[in-house]
Amino acid sequence: MFAAYFDCPGGPENLYMKEVMKPSPGQGEVLVKVSASALNRADLLQRRGKYPPPEGASDILGLEAAGSVAGLGPGCRGRWKIGDAVMALLSGGGQAQYVTVPEGHLMPIPKDMTFIQAAAIPEAWLTAFQLLHFVGNIQEGETVLIHAGASGVGMAAIQLVRLAKAIPIVTAGTQEKLKATANAGAAAGFNYKNEDFSEKVLEFTQGSGVDIILDCVGGSYWEKNLNCLSTDGRWIIYGLLSGGEVHGDLLARLLSKRASIHTSLLRSRDKEYKERLVRAFTEDALPYFSGGASPRLQPLVDSVYPLHKIAEAHRVMEENKNTGKIVIEVPVCFKKGPLL
């Protein structure tokens, strides 16, 4: 089969199409013929050599995929059959023609949804669901500040906060992105480039601050985050786009508010944890993606690139141009060579 690949860490120009062995499903695994995958920040970090896959995972990029069941390994429990339309949470390997997946990490694709739309769900929506429910223990009526609100995780989190009957507010870097977040359900949005979001958050919450912060930025936001975090609030860090260094008396400020810091990564979680997460999401959120559901959850696809143009997709994400998910379509036929 063919897969997007790189031999040496570096820029998008290092990506190329490589012919590799088609994987075979092991015990309790399902072979999926991939129709679409999607791009995540983790793919960019892995390409740069800064985020290696977990031990035992495929070194091919791609943390999510949508396609059809093409094979079943020994020990599968009969939930899936050949030809089923599925979407998958992966530790790697999604940007290829085939990928193997533990059967418990698969979800059915709603009948009125395309593979392109489905590919935009697993990593972003399961990350947001995990942060809000498994880590943050979100409660009805709480206010949640979502940084990078127009990202894939951000747009998912807005809708999931609404589903939990809580109040989402966001930060983003352009008015166009703030408009998109408002359309997705954000109650308020602040442009971090030209206003102090912590002051705006305190104004919106009438001085009480937010109950939960979903933070993928890290170090440079610590003071503003603590300024607008409520007493007993939960600050959840799941990325470090600005780095991890903190200069200042963070612990004293945190203690004064009786606040807590949680950190979370999904990719490195064990198989059983991911199965619990997929099961909970399938039961509690997936039904709301179907037509007629109220409220209706919708993945936001920013753009679609064929796999042989994945380098261009990487450049778009690196420049923060996307609103929602960048999806990678996997054609049936490929040509070898650089992906320029």
PDB file of N, CA and C in Angstrom, residues 104-200:
ATOM      1  N   GLY A 104     -12.320  -1.904  19.655  1.00  0.00           N
ATOM      2  CA  GLY A 104     -12.972  -0.997  20.589  1.00  0.00           C
ATOM      3  C   GLY A 104     -12.685   0.464  20.348  1.00  0.00           C
ATOM      4  N   HIS A 105     -11.811   0.761  19.379  1.00  0.00           N
ATOM      5  CA  HIS A 105     -11.486   2.145  19.045  1.00  0.00           C
ATOM      6  C   HIS A 105     -12.210   2.605  17.787  1.00  0.00           C
ATOM      7  N   LEU A 106     -13.163   1.809  17.320  1.00  0.00           N
ATOM      8  CA  LEU A 106     -13.961   2.153  16.147  1.00  0.00           C
ATOM      9  C   LEU A 106     -15.330   2.661  16.547  1.00  0.00           C
ATOM     10  N   MET A 107     -15.879   3.540  15.716  1.00  0.00           N
ATOM     11  CA  MET A 107     -17.238   4.037  15.891  1.00  0.00           C
ATOM     12  C   MET A 107     -17.973   3.941  14.563  1.00  0.00           C
ATOM     13  N   PRO A 108     -19.271   3.693  14.586  1.00  0.00           N
ATOM     14  CA  PRO A 108     -20.028   3.671  13.339  1.00  0.00           C
ATOM     15  C   PRO A 108     -20.201   5.083  12.793  1.00  0.00           C
ATOM     16  N   ILE A 109     -20.157   5.224  11.484  1.00  0.00           N
ATOM     17  CA  ILE A 109     -20.410   6.514  10.858  1.00  0.00           C
ATOM     18  C   ILE A 109     -21.916   6.696  10.693  1.00  0.00           C
ATOM     19  N   PRO A 110     -22.473   7.797  11.182  1.00  0.00           N
ATOM     20  CA  PRO A 110     -23.908   8.042  10.976  1.00  0.00           C
ATOM     21  C   PRO A 110     -24.274   7.944   9.492  1.00  0.00           C
ATOM     22  N   LYS A 111     -25.452   7.438   9.215  1.00  0.00           N
ATOM     23  CA  LYS A 111     -25.820   7.091   7.843  1.00  0.00           C
ATOM     24  C   LYS A 111     -25.827   8.275   6.886  1.00  0.00           C
ATOM     25  N   ASP A 112     -26.113   9.478   7.385  1.00  0.00           N
ATOM     26  CA  ASP A 112     -26.181  10.633   6.494  1.00  0.00           C
ATOM     27  C   ASP A 112     -24.876  11.429   6.462  1.00  0.00           C
ATOM     28  N   MET A 113     -23.769  10.802   6.878  1.00  0.00           N
ATOM     29  CA  MET A 113     -22.479  11.489   6.942  1.00  0.00           C
ATOM     30  C   MET A 113     -21.496  10.889   5.944  1.00  0.00           C
ATOM     31  N   THR A 114     -20.695  11.739   5.287  1.00  0.00           N
ATOM     32  CA  THR A 114     -19.686  11.283   4.335  1.00  0.00           C
ATOM     33  C   THR A 114     -18.410  10.872   5.068  1.00  0.00           C
ATOM     34  N   PHE A 115     -17.539  10.149   4.356  1.00  0.00           N
ATOM     35  CA  PHE A 115     -16.237   9.805   4.935  1.00  0.00           C
ATOM     36  C   PHE A 115     -15.430  11.067   5.250  1.00  0.00           C
ATOM     37  N   ILE A 116     -15.525  12.092   4.410  1.00  0.00           N
ATOM     38  CA  ILE A 116     -14.807  13.348   4.641  1.00  0.00           C
ATOM     39  C   ILE A 116     -15.240  13.962   5.963  1.00  0.00           C
ATOM     40  N   GLN A 117     -16.539  14.037   6.194  1.00  0.00           N
ATOM     41  CA  GLN A 117     -17.042  14.600   7.454  1.00  0.00           C
ATOM     42  C   GLN A 117     -16.653  13.722   8.639  1.00  0.00           C
ATOM     43  N   ALA A 118     -16.761  12.418   8.469  1.00  0.00           N
ATOM     44  CA  ALA A 118     -16.464  11.499   9.567  1.00  0.00           C
ATOM     45  C   ALA A 118     -14.997  11.561   9.977  1.00  0.00           C
ATOM     46  N   ALA A 119     -14.103  11.775   9.010  1.00  0.00           N
ATOM     47  CA  ALA A 119     -12.674  11.841   9.324  1.00  0.00           C
ATOM     48  C   ALA A 119     -12.341  13.015  10.234  1.00  0.00           C
ATOM     49  N   ALA A 120     -13.223  14.015  10.272  1.00  0.00           N
ATOM     50  CA  ALA A 120     -12.993  15.202  11.101  1.00  0.00           C
ATOM     51  C   ALA A 120     -13.426  15.005  12.550  1.00  0.00           C
ATOM     52  N   ILE A 121     -13.925  13.824  12.881  1.00  0.00           N
ATOM     53  CA  ILE A 121     -14.483  13.621  14.222  1.00  0.00           C
ATOM     54  C   ILE A 121     -13.522  12.983  15.227  1.00  0.00           C
ATOM     55  N   PRO A 122     -12.904  11.820  14.974  1.00  0.00           N
ATOM     56  CA  PRO A 122     -12.348  11.036  16.094  1.00  0.00           C
ATOM     57  C   PRO A 122     -11.372  11.764  17.006  1.00  0.00           C
ATOM     58  N   GLU A 123     -10.275  12.261  16.498  1.00  0.00           N
ATOM     59  CA  GLU A 123      -9.253  12.833  17.372  1.00  0.00           C
ATOM     60  C   GLU A 123      -9.738  14.120  18.039  1.00  0.00           C
ATOM     61  N   ALA A 124     -10.295  15.042  17.272  1.00  0.00           N
ATOM     62  CA  ALA A 124     -10.699  16.331  17.830  1.00  0.00           C
ATOM     63  C   ALA A 124     -11.869  16.181  18.805  1.00  0.00           C
ATOM     64  N   TRP A 125     -12.898  15.471  18.400  1.00  0.00           N
ATOM     65  CA  TRP A 125     -14.091  15.365  19.239  1.00  0.00           C
ATOM     66  C   TRP A 125     -13.859  14.495  20.463  1.00  0.00           C
ATOM     67  N   LEU A 126     -13.094  13.417  20.316  1.00  0.00           N
ATOM     68  CA  LEU A 126     -12.801  12.590  21.484  1.00  0.00           C
ATOM     69  C   LEU A 126     -11.874  13.317  22.448  1.00  0.00           C
ATOM     70  N   THR A 127     -10.940  14.123  21.920  1.00  0.00           N
ATOM     71  CA  THR A 127     -10.096  14.945  22.787  1.00  0.00           C
ATOM     72  C   THR A 127     -10.955  15.916  23.584  1.00  0.00           C
ATOM     73  N   ALA A 128     -11.835  16.643  22.893  1.00  0.00           N
ATOM     74  CA  ALA A 128     -12.688  17.617  23.578  1.00  0.00           C
ATOM     75  C   ALA A 128     -13.604  16.935  24.597  1.00  0.00           C
ATOM     76  N   PHE A 129     -14.183  15.816  24.219  1.00  0.00           N
ATOM     77  CA  PHE A 129     -15.075  15.073  25.125  1.00  0.00           C
ATOM     78  C   PHE A 129     -14.307  14.608  26.358  1.00  0.00           C
ATOM     79  N   GLN A 130     -13.112  14.085  26.139  1.00  0.00           N
ATOM     80  CA  GLN A 130     -12.279  13.633  27.257  1.00  0.00           C
ATOM     81  C   GLN A 130     -11.952  14.789  28.196  1.00  0.00           C
ATOM     82  N   LEU A 131     -11.527  15.921  27.644  1.00  0.00           N
ATOM     83  CA  LEU A 131     -11.138  17.056  28.474  1.00  0.00           C
ATOM     84  C   LEU A 131     -12.313  17.562  29.310  1.00  0.00           C
ATOM     85  N   LEU A 132     -13.478  17.623  28.710  1.00  0.00           N
ATOM     86  CA  LEU A 132     -14.643  18.175  29.397  1.00  0.00           C
ATOM     87  C   LEU A 132     -15.227  17.213  30.423  1.00  0.00           C
ATOM     88  N   HIS A 133     -15.318  15.934  30.075  1.00  0.00           N
ATOM     89  CA  HIS A 133     -16.033  14.983  30.929  1.00  0.00           C
ATOM     90  C   HIS A 133     -15.109  14.101  31.770  1.00  0.00           C
ATOM     91  N   PHE A 134     -14.099  13.498  31.168  1.00  0.00           N
ATOM     92  CA  PHE A 134     -13.221  12.608  31.915  1.00  0.00           C
ATOM     93  C   PHE A 134     -12.262  13.385  32.815  1.00  0.00           C
ATOM     94  N   VAL A 135     -11.798  14.548  32.349  1.00  0.00           N
ATOM     95  CA  VAL A 135     -10.816  15.330  33.105  1.00  0.00           C
ATOM     96  C   VAL A 135     -11.483  16.481  33.859  1.00  0.00           C
ATOM     97  N   GLY A 136     -12.289  17.262  33.156  1.00  0.00           N
ATOM     98  CA  GLY A 136     -12.839  18.480  33.740  1.00  0.00           C
ATOM     99  C   GLY A 136     -14.115  18.306  34.524  1.00  0.00           C
ATOM    100  N   ASN A 137     -14.813  17.162  34.358  1.00  0.00           N
ATOM    101  CA  ASN A 137     -16.060  16.909  35.087  1.00  0.00           C
ATOM    102  C   ASN A 137     -17.028  18.084  34.955  1.00  0.00           C
ATOM    103  N   ILE A 138     -17.275  18.494  33.728  1.00  0.00           N
ATOM    104  CA  ILE A 138     -18.124  19.646  33.453  1.00  0.00           C
ATOM    105  C   ILE A 138     -19.528  19.449  34.037  1.00  0.00           C
ATOM    106  N   GLN A 139     -20.081  20.550  34.564  1.00  0.00           N
ATOM    107  CA  GLN A 139     -21.410  20.525  35.163  1.00  0.00           C
ATOM    108  C   GLN A 139     -22.323  21.536  34.465  1.00  0.00           C
ATOM    109  N   GLU A 140     -23.613  21.250  34.477  1.00  0.00           N
ATOM    110  CA  GLU A 140     -24.593  22.153  33.879  1.00  0.00           C
ATOM    111  C   GLU A 140     -24.463  23.550  34.483  1.00  0.00           C
ATOM    112  N   GLY A 141     -24.493  24.559  33.609  1.00  0.00           N
ATOM    113  CA  GLY A 141     -24.439  25.946  34.059  1.00  0.00           C
ATOM    114  C   GLY A 141     -23.054  26.521  34.204  1.00  0.00           C
ATOM    115  N   GLU A 142     -22.012  25.704  34.123  1.00  0.00           N
ATOM    116  CA  GLU A 142     -20.650  26.218  34.252  1.00  0.00           C
ATOM    117  C   GLU A 142     -20.234  26.975  32.991  1.00  0.00           C
ATOM    118  N   THR A 143     -19.234  27.824  33.151  1.00  0.00           N
ATOM    119  CA  THR A 143     -18.673  28.578  32.028  1.00  0.00           C
ATOM    120  C   THR A 143     -17.294  28.019  31.707  1.00  0.00           C
ATOM    121  N   VAL A 144     -17.058  27.788  30.405  1.00  0.00           N
ATOM    122  CA  VAL A 144     -15.816  27.167  29.948  1.00  0.00           C
ATOM    123  C   VAL A 144     -15.121  28.099  28.955  1.00  0.00           C
ATOM    124  N   LEU A 145     -13.868  28.440  29.228  1.00  0.00           N
ATOM    125  CA  LEU A 145     -13.048  29.226  28.303  1.00  0.00           C
ATOM    126  C   LEU A 145     -12.241  28.270  27.435  1.00  0.00           C
ATOM    127  N   ILE A 146     -12.401  28.393  26.117  1.00  0.00           N
ATOM    128  CA  ILE A 146     -11.741  27.496  25.160  1.00  0.00           C
ATOM    129  C   ILE A 146     -10.755  28.311  24.341  1.00  0.00           C
ATOM    130  N   HIS A 147      -9.461  28.087  24.565  1.00  0.00           N
ATOM    131  CA  HIS A 147      -8.454  28.746  23.737  1.00  0.00           C
ATOM    132  C   HIS A 147      -8.361  28.041  22.376  1.00  0.00           C
ATOM    133  N   ALA A 148      -7.906  28.783  21.359  1.00  0.00           N
ATOM    134  CA  ALA A 148      -7.891  28.269  19.980  1.00  0.00           C
ATOM    135  C   ALA A 148      -9.287  27.760  19.611  1.00  0.00           C
ATOM    136  N   GLY A 149     -10.265  28.624  19.832  1.00  0.00           N
ATOM    137  CA  GLY A 149     -11.657  28.218  19.677  1.00  0.00           C
ATOM    138  C   GLY A 149     -12.043  27.792  18.279  1.00  0.00           C
ATOM    139  N   ALA A 150     -11.302  28.242  17.260  1.00  0.00           N
ATOM    140  CA  ALA A 150     -11.638  27.891  15.881  1.00  0.00           C
ATOM    141  C   ALA A 150     -10.868  26.673  15.378  1.00  0.00           C
ATOM    142  N   SER A 151     -10.094  26.047  16.247  1.00  0.00           N
ATOM    143  CA  SER A 151      -9.381  24.816  15.870  1.00  0.00           C
ATOM    144  C   SER A 151     -10.362  23.651  15.831  1.00  0.00           C
ATOM    145  N   GLY A 152      -9.888  22.500  15.396  1.00  0.00           N
ATOM    146  CA  GLY A 152     -10.743  21.318  15.383  1.00  0.00           C
ATOM    147  C   GLY A 152     -11.250  20.961  16.769  1.00  0.00           C
ATOM    148  N   VAL A 153     -10.353  20.935  17.752  1.00  0.00           N
ATOM    149  CA  VAL A 153     -10.758  20.646  19.129  1.00  0.00           C
ATOM    150  C   VAL A 153     -11.648  21.759  19.665  1.00  0.00           C
ATOM    151  N   GLY A 154     -11.297  22.998  19.345  1.00  0.00           N
ATOM    152  CA  GLY A 154     -12.074  24.129  19.832  1.00  0.00           C
ATOM    153  C   GLY A 154     -13.514  24.116  19.348  1.00  0.00           C
ATOM    154  N   MET A 155     -13.704  23.883  18.047  1.00  0.00           N
ATOM    155  CA  MET A 155     -15.065  23.872  17.495  1.00  0.00           C
ATOM    156  C   MET A 155     -15.872  22.695  18.041  1.00  0.00           C
ATOM    157  N   ALA A 156     -15.198  21.572  18.282  1.00  0.00           N
ATOM    158  CA  ALA A 156     -15.880  20.437  18.918  1.00  0.00           C
ATOM    159  C   ALA A 156     -16.259  20.772  20.353  1.00  0.00           C
ATOM    160  N   ALA A 157     -15.327  21.395  21.081  1.00  0.00           N
ATOM    161  CA  ALA A 157     -15.573  21.707  22.491  1.00  0.00           C
ATOM    162  C   ALA A 157     -16.744  22.676  22.652  1.00  0.00           C
ATOM    163  N   ILE A 158     -16.836  23.664  21.773  1.00  0.00           N
ATOM    164  CA  ILE A 158     -17.957  24.609  21.849  1.00  0.00           C
ATOM    165  C   ILE A 158     -19.281  23.856  21.836  1.00  0.00           C
ATOM    166  N   GLN A 159     -19.413  22.945  20.886  1.00  0.00           N
ATOM    167  CA  GLN A 159     -20.675  22.229  20.738  1.00  0.00           C
ATOM    168  C   GLN A 159     -20.920  21.254  21.885  1.00  0.00           C
ATOM    169  N   LEU A 160     -19.865  20.623  22.374  1.00  0.00           N
ATOM    170  CA  LEU A 160     -20.024  19.687  23.485  1.00  0.00           C
ATOM    171  C   LEU A 160     -20.338  20.404  24.795  1.00  0.00           C
ATOM    172  N   VAL A 161     -19.797  21.600  24.969  1.00  0.00           N
ATOM    173  CA  VAL A 161     -20.154  22.399  26.142  1.00  0.00           C
ATOM    174  C   VAL A 161     -21.644  22.740  26.098  1.00  0.00           C
ATOM    175  N   ARG A 162     -22.122  23.143  24.929  1.00  0.00           N
ATOM    176  CA  ARG A 162     -23.554  23.424  24.775  1.00  0.00           C
ATOM    177  C   ARG A 162     -24.394  22.176  25.065  1.00  0.00           C
ATOM    178  N   LEU A 163     -23.925  21.015  24.568  1.00  0.00           N
ATOM    179  CA  LEU A 163     -24.650  19.771  24.809  1.00  0.00           C
ATOM    180  C   LEU A 163     -24.735  19.466  26.294  1.00  0.00           C
ATOM    181  N   ALA A 164     -23.710  19.853  27.049  1.00  0.00           N
ATOM    182  CA  ALA A 164     -23.684  19.649  28.502  1.00  0.00           C
ATOM    183  C   ALA A 164     -24.461  20.730  29.261  1.00  0.00           C
ATOM    184  N   LYS A 165     -25.128  21.622  28.511  1.00  0.00           N
ATOM    185  CA  LYS A 165     -25.921  22.716  29.092  1.00  0.00           C
ATOM    186  C   LYS A 165     -25.049  23.653  29.918  1.00  0.00           C
ATOM    187  N   ALA A 166     -23.832  23.878  29.409  1.00  0.00           N
ATOM    188  CA  ALA A 166     -22.913  24.838  29.998  1.00  0.00           C
ATOM    189  C   ALA A 166     -22.653  25.950  28.977  1.00  0.00           C
ATOM    190  N   ILE A 167     -21.793  26.896  29.328  1.00  0.00           N
ATOM    191  CA  ILE A 167     -21.628  28.116  28.528  1.00  0.00           C
ATOM    192  C   ILE A 167     -20.201  28.181  27.968  1.00  0.00           C
ATOM    193  N   PRO A 168     -20.024  28.088  26.631  1.00  0.00           N
ATOM    194  CA  PRO A 168     -18.691  28.181  26.043  1.00  0.00           C
ATOM    195  C   PRO A 168     -18.334  29.610  25.642  1.00  0.00           C
ATOM    196  N   ILE A 169     -17.139  30.070  26.003  1.00  0.00           N
ATOM    197  CA  ILE A 169     -16.574  31.306  25.479  1.00  0.00           C
ATOM    198  C   ILE A 169     -15.178  30.978  24.956  1.00  0.00           C
ATOM    199  N   VAL A 170     -14.684  31.779  24.003  1.00  0.00           N
ATOM    200  CA  VAL A 170     -13.479  31.372  23.277  1.00  0.00           C
ATOM    201  C   VAL A 170     -12.517  32.529  23.078  1.00  0.00           C
ATOM    202  N   THR A 171     -11.273  32.153  22.735  1.00  0.00           N
ATOM    203  CA  THR A 171     -10.317  33.093  22.156  1.00  0.00           C
ATOM    204  C   THR A 171      -9.952  32.600  20.767  1.00  0.00           C
ATOM    205  N   ALA A 172      -9.634  33.549  19.893  1.00  0.00           N
ATOM    206  CA  ALA A 172      -9.163  33.243  18.544  1.00  0.00           C
ATOM    207  C   ALA A 172      -8.411  34.459  18.033  1.00  0.00           C
ATOM    208  N   GLY A 173      -7.718  34.302  16.880  1.00  0.00           N
ATOM    209  CA  GLY A 173      -6.815  35.349  16.416  1.00  0.00           C
ATOM    210  C   GLY A 173      -7.328  36.241  15.309  1.00  0.00           C
ATOM    211  N   THR A 174      -8.516  35.969  14.758  1.00  0.00           N
ATOM    212  CA  THR A 174      -9.080  36.822  13.715  1.00  0.00           C
ATOM    213  C   THR A 174     -10.578  36.966  13.927  1.00  0.00           C
ATOM    214  N   GLN A 175     -11.142  38.017  13.363  1.00  0.00           N
ATOM    215  CA  GLN A 175     -12.581  38.221  13.468  1.00  0.00           C
ATOM    216  C   GLN A 175     -13.343  37.142  12.716  1.00  0.00           C
ATOM    217  N   GLU A 176     -12.759  36.663  11.612  1.00  0.00           N
ATOM    218  CA  GLU A 176     -13.403  35.604  10.849  1.00  0.00           C
ATOM    219  C   GLU A 176     -13.520  34.329  11.689  1.00  0.00           C
ATOM    220  N   LYS A 177     -12.473  34.021  12.427  1.00  0.00           N
ATOM    221  CA  LYS A 177     -12.517  32.838  13.283  1.00  0.00           C
ATOM    222  C   LYS A 177     -13.501  33.029  14.440  1.00  0.00           C
ATOM    223  N   LEU A 178     -13.553  34.228  14.985  1.00  0.00           N
ATOM    224  CA  LEU A 178     -14.513  34.480  16.058  1.00  0.00           C
ATOM    225  C   LEU A 178     -15.948  34.357  15.550  1.00  0.00           C
ATOM    226  N   LYS A 179     -16.176  34.790  14.328  1.00  0.00           N
ATOM    227  CA  LYS A 179     -17.513  34.657  13.746  1.00  0.00           C
ATOM    228  C   LYS A 179     -17.881  33.185  13.595  1.00  0.00           C
ATOM    229  N   ALA A 180     -16.909  32.376  13.151  1.00  0.00           N
ATOM    230  CA  ALA A 180     -17.167  30.934  13.002  1.00  0.00           C
ATOM    231  C   ALA A 180     -17.479  30.293  14.343  1.00  0.00           C
ATOM    232  N   THR A 181     -16.781  30.706  15.398  1.00  0.00           N
ATOM    233  CA  THR A 181     -17.049  30.131  16.721  1.00  0.00           C
ATOM    234  C   THR A 181     -18.433  30.542  17.229  1.00  0.00           C
ATOM    235  N   ALA A 182     -18.838  31.764  16.921  1.00  0.00           N
ATOM    236  CA  ALA A 182     -20.180  32.206  17.311  1.00  0.00           C
ATOM    237  C   ALA A 182     -21.243  31.382  16.597  1.00  0.00           C
ATOM    238  N   ASN A 183     -21.006  31.099  15.321  1.00  0.00           N
ATOM    239  CA  ASN A 183     -21.949  30.268  14.563  1.00  0.00           C
ATOM    240  C   ASN A 183     -22.030  28.856  15.131  1.00  0.00           C
ATOM    241  N   ALA A 184     -20.931  28.401  15.736  1.00  0.00           N
ATOM    242  CA  ALA A 184     -20.912  27.062  16.334  1.00  0.00           C
ATOM    243  C   ALA A 184     -21.559  27.035  17.715  1.00  0.00           C
ATOM    244  N   GLY A 185     -21.788  28.219  18.302  1.00  0.00           N
ATOM    245  CA  GLY A 185     -22.470  28.249  19.586  1.00  0.00           C
ATOM    246  C   GLY A 185     -21.747  28.977  20.703  1.00  0.00           C
ATOM    247  N   ALA A 186     -20.590  29.594  20.411  1.00  0.00           N
ATOM    248  CA  ALA A 186     -19.874  30.316  21.471  1.00  0.00           C
ATOM    249  C   ALA A 186     -20.705  31.506  21.949  1.00  0.00           C
ATOM    250  N   ALA A 187     -20.805  31.665  23.257  1.00  0.00           N
ATOM    251  CA  ALA A 187     -21.576  32.775  23.823  1.00  0.00           C
ATOM    252  C   ALA A 187     -20.836  34.094  23.719  1.00  0.00           C
ATOM    253  N   ALA A 188     -19.509  34.034  23.655  1.00  0.00           N
ATOM    254  CA  ALA A 188     -18.680  35.234  23.500  1.00  0.00           C
ATOM    255  C   ALA A 188     -17.324  34.800  22.966  1.00  0.00           C
ATOM    256  N   GLY A 189     -16.645  35.730  22.311  1.00  0.00           N
ATOM    257  CA  GLY A 189     -15.325  35.425  21.764  1.00  0.00           C
ATOM    258  C   GLY A 189     -14.431  36.642  21.829  1.00  0.00           C
ATOM    259  N   PHE A 190     -13.138  36.424  22.076  1.00  0.00           N
ATOM    260  CA  PHE A 190     -12.198  37.521  22.258  1.00  0.00           C
ATOM    261  C   PHE A 190     -10.963  37.298  21.395  1.00  0.00           C
ATOM    262  N   ASN A 191     -10.524  38.370  20.731  1.00  0.00           N
ATOM    263  CA  ASN A 191      -9.351  38.316  19.874  1.00  0.00           C
ATOM    264  C   ASN A 191      -8.111  38.523  20.734  1.00  0.00           C
ATOM    265  N   TYR A 192      -7.348  37.457  20.935  1.00  0.00           N
ATOM    266  CA  TYR A 192      -6.195  37.532  21.831  1.00  0.00           C
ATOM    267  C   TYR A 192      -5.102  38.441  21.292  1.00  0.00           C
ATOM    268  N   LYS A 193      -5.164  38.798  19.996  1.00  0.00           N
ATOM    269  CA  LYS A 193      -4.110  39.625  19.410  1.00  0.00           C
ATOM    270  C   LYS A 193      -4.284  41.106  19.731  1.00  0.00           C
ATOM    271  N   ASN A 194      -5.506  41.544  19.977  1.00  0.00           N
ATOM    272  CA  ASN A 194      -5.693  42.982  20.191  1.00  0.00           C
ATOM    273  C   ASN A 194      -6.507  43.332  21.435  1.00  0.00           C
ATOM    274  N   GLU A 195      -6.764  42.359  22.316  1.00  0.00           N
ATOM    275  CA  GLU A 195      -7.430  42.677  23.571  1.00  0.00           C
ATOM    276  C   GLU A 195      -6.995  41.694  24.655  1.00  0.00           C
ATOM    277  N   ASP A 196      -7.088  42.120  25.893  1.00  0.00           N
ATOM    278  CA  ASP A 196      -6.736  41.276  27.037  1.00  0.00           C
ATOM    279  C   ASP A 196      -7.913  40.348  27.317  1.00  0.00           C
ATOM    280  N   PHE A 197      -7.764  39.086  26.944  1.00  0.00           N
ATOM    281  CA  PHE A 197      -8.907  38.180  27.077  1.00  0.00           C
ATOM    282  C   PHE A 197      -9.311  37.988  28.529  1.00  0.00           C
ATOM    283  N   SER A 198      -8.361  38.071  29.461  1.00  0.00           N
ATOM    284  CA  SER A 198      -8.719  37.851  30.864  1.00  0.00           C
ATOM    285  C   SER A 198      -9.651  38.948  31.376  1.00  0.00           C
ATOM    286  N   GLU A 199      -9.408  40.178  30.973  1.00  0.00           N
ATOM    287  CA  GLU A 199     -10.301  41.273  31.362  1.00  0.00           C
ATOM    288  C   GLU A 199     -11.681  41.084  30.751  1.00  0.00           C
ATOM    289  N   LYS A 200     -11.713  40.670  29.488  1.00  0.00           N
ATOM    290  CA  LYS A 200     -12.993  40.468  28.806  1.00  0.00           C
ATOM    291  C   LYS A 200     -13.777  39.307  29.427  1.00  0.00           C
TER     292      LYS A 200
END
